[in-house]
Coordinates of C-alpha atoms in Angstrom, one line a residue:
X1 CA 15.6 -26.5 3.6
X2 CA 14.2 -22.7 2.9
X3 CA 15.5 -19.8 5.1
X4 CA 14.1 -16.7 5.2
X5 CA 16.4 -14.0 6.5
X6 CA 15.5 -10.5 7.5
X7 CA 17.9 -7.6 6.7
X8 CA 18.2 -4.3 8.5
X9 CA 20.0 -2.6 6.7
X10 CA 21.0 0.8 7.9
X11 CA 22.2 1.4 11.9
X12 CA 18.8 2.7 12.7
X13 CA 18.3 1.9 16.6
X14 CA 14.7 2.7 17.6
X15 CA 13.7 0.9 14.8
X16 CA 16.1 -1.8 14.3
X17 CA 15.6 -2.9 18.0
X18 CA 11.5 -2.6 17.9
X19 CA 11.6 -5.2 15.0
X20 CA 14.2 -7.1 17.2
X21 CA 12.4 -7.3 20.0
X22 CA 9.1 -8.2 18.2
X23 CA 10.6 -11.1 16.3
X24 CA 12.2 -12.5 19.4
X25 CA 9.3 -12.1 22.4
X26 CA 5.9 -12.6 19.7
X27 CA 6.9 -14.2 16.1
X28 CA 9.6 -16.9 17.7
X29 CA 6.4 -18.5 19.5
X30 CA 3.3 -18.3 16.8
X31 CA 5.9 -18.6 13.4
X32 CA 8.3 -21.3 12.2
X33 CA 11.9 -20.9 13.3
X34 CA 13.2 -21.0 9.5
X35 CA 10.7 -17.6 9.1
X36 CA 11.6 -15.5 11.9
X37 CA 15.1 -16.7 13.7
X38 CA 17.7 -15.5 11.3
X39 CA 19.0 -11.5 11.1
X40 CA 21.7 -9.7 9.1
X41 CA 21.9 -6.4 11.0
X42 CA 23.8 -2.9 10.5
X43 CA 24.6 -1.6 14.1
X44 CA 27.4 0.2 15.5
X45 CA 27.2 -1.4 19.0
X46 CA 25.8 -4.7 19.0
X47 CA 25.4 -4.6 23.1
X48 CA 21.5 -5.0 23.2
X49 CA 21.5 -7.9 20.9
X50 CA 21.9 -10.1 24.0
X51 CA 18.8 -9.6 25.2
X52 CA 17.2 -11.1 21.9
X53 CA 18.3 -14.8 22.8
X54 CA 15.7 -16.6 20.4
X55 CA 17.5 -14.8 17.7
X56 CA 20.4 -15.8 15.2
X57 CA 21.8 -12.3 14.7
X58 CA 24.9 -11.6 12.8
X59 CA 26.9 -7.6 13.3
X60 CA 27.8 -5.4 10.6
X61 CA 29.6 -2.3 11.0
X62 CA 28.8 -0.7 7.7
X63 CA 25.8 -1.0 5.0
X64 CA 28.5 -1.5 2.2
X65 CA 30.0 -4.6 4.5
X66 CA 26.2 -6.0 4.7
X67 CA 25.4 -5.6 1.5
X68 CA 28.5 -6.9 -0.1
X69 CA 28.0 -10.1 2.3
X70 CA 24.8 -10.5 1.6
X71 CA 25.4 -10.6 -2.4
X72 CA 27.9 -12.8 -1.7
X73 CA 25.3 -15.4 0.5
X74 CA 22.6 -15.1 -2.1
X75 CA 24.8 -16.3 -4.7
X76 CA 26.3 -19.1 -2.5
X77 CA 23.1 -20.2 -1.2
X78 CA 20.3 -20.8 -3.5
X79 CA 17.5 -21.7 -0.7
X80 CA 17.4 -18.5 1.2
X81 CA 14.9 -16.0 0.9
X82 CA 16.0 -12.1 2.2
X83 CA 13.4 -9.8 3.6
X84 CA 14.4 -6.1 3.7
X85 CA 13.0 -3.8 6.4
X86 CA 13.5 -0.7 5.6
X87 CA 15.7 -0.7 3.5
X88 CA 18.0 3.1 3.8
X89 CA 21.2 1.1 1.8
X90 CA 22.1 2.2 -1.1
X91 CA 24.5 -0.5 -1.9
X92 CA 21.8 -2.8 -1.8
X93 CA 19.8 -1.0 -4.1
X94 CA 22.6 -0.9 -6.6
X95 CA 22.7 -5.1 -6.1
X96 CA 19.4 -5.2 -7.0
X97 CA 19.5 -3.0 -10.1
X98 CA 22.3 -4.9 -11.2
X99 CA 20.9 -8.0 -11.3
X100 CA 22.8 -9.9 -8.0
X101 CA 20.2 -10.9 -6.4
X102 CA 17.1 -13.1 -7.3
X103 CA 14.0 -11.0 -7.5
X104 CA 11.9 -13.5 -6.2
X105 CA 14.2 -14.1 -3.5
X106 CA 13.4 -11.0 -1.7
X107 CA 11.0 -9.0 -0.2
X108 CA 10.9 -5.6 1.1
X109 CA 8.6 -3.8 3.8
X110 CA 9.0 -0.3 2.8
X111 CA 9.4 2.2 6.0
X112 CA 8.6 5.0 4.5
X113 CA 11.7 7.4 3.2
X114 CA 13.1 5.2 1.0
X115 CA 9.8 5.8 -1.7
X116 CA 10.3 9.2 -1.6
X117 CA 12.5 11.8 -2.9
X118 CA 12.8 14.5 -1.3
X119 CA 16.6 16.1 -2.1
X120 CA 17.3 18.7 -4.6
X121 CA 20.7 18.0 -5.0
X122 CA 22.0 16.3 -8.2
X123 CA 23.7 13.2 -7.4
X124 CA 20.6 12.4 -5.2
X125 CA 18.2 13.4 -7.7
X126 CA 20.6 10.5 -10.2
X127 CA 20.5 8.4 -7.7
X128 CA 16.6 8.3 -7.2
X129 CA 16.4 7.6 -10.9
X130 CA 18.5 4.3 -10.2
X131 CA 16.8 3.4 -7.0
X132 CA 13.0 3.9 -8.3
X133 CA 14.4 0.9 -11.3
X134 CA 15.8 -1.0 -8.5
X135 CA 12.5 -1.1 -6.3
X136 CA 10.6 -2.9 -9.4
X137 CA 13.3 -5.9 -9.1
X138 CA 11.3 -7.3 -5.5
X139 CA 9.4 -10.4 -5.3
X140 CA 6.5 -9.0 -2.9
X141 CA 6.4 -5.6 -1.3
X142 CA 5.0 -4.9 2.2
X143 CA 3.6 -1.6 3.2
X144 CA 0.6 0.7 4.4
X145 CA -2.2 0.9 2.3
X146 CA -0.9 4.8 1.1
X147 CA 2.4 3.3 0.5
X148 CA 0.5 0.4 -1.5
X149 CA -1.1 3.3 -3.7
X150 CA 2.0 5.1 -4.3
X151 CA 4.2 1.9 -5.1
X152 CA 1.7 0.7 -7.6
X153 CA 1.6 4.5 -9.6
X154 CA 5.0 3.5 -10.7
X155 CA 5.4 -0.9 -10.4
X156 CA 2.2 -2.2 -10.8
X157 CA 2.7 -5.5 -11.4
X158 CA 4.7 -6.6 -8.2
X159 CA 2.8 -8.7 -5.9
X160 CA 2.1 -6.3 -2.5
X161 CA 0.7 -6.5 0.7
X162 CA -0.5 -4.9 3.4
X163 CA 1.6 -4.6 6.4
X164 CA 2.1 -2.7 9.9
X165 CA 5.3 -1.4 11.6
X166 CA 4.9 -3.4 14.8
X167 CA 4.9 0.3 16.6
X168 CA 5.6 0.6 20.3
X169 CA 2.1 1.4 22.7
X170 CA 2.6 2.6 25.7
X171 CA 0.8 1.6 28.8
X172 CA -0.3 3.5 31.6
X173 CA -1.0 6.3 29.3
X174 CA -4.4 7.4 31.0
X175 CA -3.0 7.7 34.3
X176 CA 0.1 9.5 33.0
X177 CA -2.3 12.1 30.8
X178 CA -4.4 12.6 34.2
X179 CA -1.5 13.3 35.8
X180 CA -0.2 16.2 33.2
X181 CA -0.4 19.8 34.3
X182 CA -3.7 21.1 32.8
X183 CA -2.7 25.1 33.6
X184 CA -0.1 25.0 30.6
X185 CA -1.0 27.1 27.0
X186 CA -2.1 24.6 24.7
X187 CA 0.3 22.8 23.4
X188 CA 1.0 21.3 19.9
X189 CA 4.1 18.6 19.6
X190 CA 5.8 19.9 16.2
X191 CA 7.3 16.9 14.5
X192 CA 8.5 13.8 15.7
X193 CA 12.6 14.1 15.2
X194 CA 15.4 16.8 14.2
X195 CA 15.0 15.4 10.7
X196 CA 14.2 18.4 7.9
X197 CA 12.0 16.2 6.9
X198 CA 9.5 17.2 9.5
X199 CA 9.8 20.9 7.8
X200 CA 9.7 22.4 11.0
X201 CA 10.4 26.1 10.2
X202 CA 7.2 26.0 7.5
X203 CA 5.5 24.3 10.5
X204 CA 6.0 27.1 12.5
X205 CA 5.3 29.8 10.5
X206 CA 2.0 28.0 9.8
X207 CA 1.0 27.4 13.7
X208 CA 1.7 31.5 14.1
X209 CA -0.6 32.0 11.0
X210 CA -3.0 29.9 12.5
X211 CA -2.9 29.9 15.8
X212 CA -1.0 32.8 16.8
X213 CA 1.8 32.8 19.4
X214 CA 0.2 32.6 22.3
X215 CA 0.4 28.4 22.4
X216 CA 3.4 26.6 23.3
X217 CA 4.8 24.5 21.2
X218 CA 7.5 21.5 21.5
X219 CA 9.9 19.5 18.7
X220 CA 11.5 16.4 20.0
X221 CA 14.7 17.0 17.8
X222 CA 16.8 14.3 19.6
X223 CA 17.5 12.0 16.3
X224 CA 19.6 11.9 14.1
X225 CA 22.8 12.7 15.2
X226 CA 25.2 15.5 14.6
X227 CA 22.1 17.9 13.3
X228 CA 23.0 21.1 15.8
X229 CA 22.9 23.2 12.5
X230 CA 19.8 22.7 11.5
X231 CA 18.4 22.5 15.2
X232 CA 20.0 26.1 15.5
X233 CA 18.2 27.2 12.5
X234 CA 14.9 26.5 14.0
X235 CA 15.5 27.9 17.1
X236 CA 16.1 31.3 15.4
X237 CA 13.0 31.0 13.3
X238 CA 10.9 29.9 16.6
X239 CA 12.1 32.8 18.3
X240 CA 10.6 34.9 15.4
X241 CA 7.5 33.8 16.4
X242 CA 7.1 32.5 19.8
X243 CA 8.3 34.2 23.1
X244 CA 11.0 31.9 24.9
X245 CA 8.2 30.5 27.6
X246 CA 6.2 28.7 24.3
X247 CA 8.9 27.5 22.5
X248 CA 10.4 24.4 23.8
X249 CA 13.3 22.7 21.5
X250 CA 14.6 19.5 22.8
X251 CA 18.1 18.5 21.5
X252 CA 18.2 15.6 23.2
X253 CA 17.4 11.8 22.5
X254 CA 14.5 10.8 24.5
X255 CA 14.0 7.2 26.2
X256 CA 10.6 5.7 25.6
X257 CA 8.7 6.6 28.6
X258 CA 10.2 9.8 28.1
X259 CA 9.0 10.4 25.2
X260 CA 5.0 8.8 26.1
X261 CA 5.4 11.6 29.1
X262 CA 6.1 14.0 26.6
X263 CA 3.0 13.5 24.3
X264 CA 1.0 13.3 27.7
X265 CA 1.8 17.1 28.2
X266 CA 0.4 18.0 24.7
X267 CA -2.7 18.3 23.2
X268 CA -2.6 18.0 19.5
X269 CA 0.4 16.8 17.1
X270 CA 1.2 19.0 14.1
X271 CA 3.3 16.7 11.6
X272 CA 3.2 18.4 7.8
X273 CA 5.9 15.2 6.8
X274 CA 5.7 15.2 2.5
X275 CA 5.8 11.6 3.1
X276 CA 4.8 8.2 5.0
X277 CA 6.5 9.0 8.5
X278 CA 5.2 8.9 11.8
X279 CA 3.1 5.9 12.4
X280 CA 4.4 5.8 15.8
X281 CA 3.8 8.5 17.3
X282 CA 0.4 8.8 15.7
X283 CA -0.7 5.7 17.0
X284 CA 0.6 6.9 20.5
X285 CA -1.7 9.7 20.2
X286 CA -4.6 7.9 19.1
X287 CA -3.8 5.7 22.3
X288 CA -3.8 9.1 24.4
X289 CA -6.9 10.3 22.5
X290 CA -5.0 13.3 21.0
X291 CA -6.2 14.5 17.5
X292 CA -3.5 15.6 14.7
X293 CA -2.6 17.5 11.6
X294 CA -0.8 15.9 8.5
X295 CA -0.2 16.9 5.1
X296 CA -1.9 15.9 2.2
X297 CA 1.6 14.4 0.9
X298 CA 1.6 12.1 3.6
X299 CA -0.4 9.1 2.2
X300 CA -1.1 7.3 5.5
X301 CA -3.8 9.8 5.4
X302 CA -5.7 7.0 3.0
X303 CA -4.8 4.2 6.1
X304 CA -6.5 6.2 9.0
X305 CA -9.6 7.4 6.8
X306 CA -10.2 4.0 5.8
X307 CA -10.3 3.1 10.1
X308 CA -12.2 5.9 10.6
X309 CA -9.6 7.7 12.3
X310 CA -10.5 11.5 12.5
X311 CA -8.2 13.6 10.0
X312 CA -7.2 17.4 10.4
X313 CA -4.9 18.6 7.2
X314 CA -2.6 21.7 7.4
X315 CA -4.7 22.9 4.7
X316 CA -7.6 23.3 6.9
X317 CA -8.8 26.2 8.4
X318 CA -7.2 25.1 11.7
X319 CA -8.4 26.8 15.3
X320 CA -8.2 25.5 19.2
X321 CA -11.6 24.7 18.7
X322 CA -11.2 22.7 15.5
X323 CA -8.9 20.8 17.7
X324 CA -10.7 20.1 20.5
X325 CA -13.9 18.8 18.5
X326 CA -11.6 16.3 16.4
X327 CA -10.8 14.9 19.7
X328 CA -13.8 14.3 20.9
X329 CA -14.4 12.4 17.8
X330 CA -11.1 10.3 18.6
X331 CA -12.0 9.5 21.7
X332 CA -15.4 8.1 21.0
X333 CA -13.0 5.6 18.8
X334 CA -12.1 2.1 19.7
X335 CA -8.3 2.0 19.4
X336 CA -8.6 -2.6 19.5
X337 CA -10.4 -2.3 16.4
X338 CA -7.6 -0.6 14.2
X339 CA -5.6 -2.5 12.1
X340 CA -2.4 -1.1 12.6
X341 CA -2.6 -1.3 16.3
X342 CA -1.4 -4.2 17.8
X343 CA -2.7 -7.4 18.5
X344 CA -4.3 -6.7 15.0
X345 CA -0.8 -6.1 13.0
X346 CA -0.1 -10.2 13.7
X347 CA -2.9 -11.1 11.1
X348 CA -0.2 -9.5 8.5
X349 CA 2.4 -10.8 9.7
X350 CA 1.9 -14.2 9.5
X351 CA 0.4 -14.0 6.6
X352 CA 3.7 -11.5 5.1
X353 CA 6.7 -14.5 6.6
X354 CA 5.5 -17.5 4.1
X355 CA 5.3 -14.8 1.4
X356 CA 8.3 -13.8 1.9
X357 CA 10.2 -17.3 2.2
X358 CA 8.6 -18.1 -1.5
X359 CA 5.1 -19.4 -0.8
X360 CA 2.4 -18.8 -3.6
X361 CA 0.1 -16.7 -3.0

């Protein structure tokens, strides 16, 4: 018998444990168990994993000690099919290139970074070379429609498919946003992590231009880990721009409703990402009725457009007012009928599992 099993490849918490928890409460009961029961999982603390009791997981410590294990499976046992979320594992990337694992054996549903290539440096610049080779050796790739358009510029004959993140909604959130302090400034939310990725520093120079220094703005900079350089490096550049009172840098990792009480004290997102990143807290917004700016490089743009999703671009000429009108707009939208919200995302899904596990399509 067939097996499908799904590989998370890099320690990434929040996200690792969203898929986990999606797989075990909604796909165990509406998709076969030889689909959606069997994990291979990077994660330095495998504490939580108990609470995902329909789920066969088994613990790495280290990509390199997955990905050598999982080689090592493939070859071993011809009837399983591998599903990569995410991907963010080198090592695996170089088993692909060289040939150790079947391409029609596995699937990946791209996150976002791993398409891109965003360092200067050298080695990483090599290594894209290798990697962009190695992400033509898939079966079927999974993605957002932008992601879709941007795979197919360089692979175009892989089979792909459209697929969702199954993103966290929050609930509640209209009597949490009635709740919020109205008095504040206005308030623009300035990335969604501590990553440079988010570009805050050319964010904020751009808010000032724009909108001058009289808003507040706040960056949620709790993930990843050890980044108190760079977090320092914005604080000085915020300071050049914003008195202490509208400049609110948050070092910290934030729990979930944290976080949703967080966007409820803003009023517009400001994420200039060069790539597909995000899609969580955008839908949050959209839940909240919040509008947002993104960059033109971020090719989810092409996803939200298509659902009619209001769209403001840093390249705009961007005021308050700008603001305000795209969210009236955004709240005469229906946030059931979008495809990337859930209930919807499940269509994909059970369509992406036999896919994956070999079925023709």
């Amino acid at each position: 018998m067939s097996y499908l099993i799904h590989i998370l490849g890099s320690d990434i918490p929040h996200h690792n444990f969203t898929v986990l928890r999606f797989f075990n409460d909604i796909l165990a009961d509406i998709c076969p168990p030889a689909q959606s029961r069997r994990f291979m999982v990077v994660a330095s603390d495998s504490t939580r994993f108990a609470t995902y009791p329909r789920l066969d997981i088994e613990q790495f410590h280290s990509k390199y000690s997955l990905s050598k294990a999982l080689v090592s499976q493939a070859a071993a046992n011809p009837e399983e099919y591998y599903f990569l979320h995410g991907q963010f594992n080198y090592a695996l990337w170089l088993a692909l290139l060289m040939g150790k694992m079947k391409p029609s054996h596995v699937s990946w549903h791209v996150w976002g970074a791993d398409l891109y290539e965003d360092s200067p440096l050298l080695r990483h610049q090599l290594f894209y070379i290798l990697r962009r080779r190695a992400q033509g050796r898939i079966g079927h790739l999974f993605s957002t429609r932008g992601d879709l358009s941007f795979y197919r510029q360089r692979h175009p004959s892989v089979p792909a498919s459209l697929l969702y993140f199954p993103t966290l909604l929050g609930d509640g959130l209209e009597q949490m946003r009635q709740a919020c302090d109205t008095s504040r400034p206005f308030t623009l939310l300035v990335g969604n992590s501590g990553d440079p990725s988010n570009r805050h520093i050319e964010a904020l120079r751009a808010i000032h231009r724009q909108f001058g220094s009289s808003i507040r703005v706040v960056l949620p900079m709790g993930y990843p880990s050890s980044n108190e350089d760079y977090i320092a490096k914005v604080r000085v550049e915020g300071k050049r721009y914003f008195p202490d009172a509208n400049l609110h840098l948050l070092p910290e990792p934030l729990a979930f409703n944290d976080y949703l009480t967080l966007l409820c004290d803003c009023d517009a997102g400001y994420f200039i990402f060069q790539r597909q990143q995000g899609i969580g807290t955008l839908c949050l917004l959209i839940q909240l009725g919040l509008p947002f700016v993104l960059s033109k490089e971020n090719p989810f743009w092409q996803d939200l457009v298509e659902q009619q999703v209001p769209v403001l671009f840093d390249s705009d000429l961007l005021s308050v007012k700008v603001l305000r009108n795209a969210q009236h707009l955004l709240l005469a939208l229906d946030p059931g009928q979008l495809e990337f919200f859930y209930p919807n995302i499940l269509k994909g899904w059970r369509q992406a599992l036999p896919i994956a596990l070999g079925a023709r399509v």
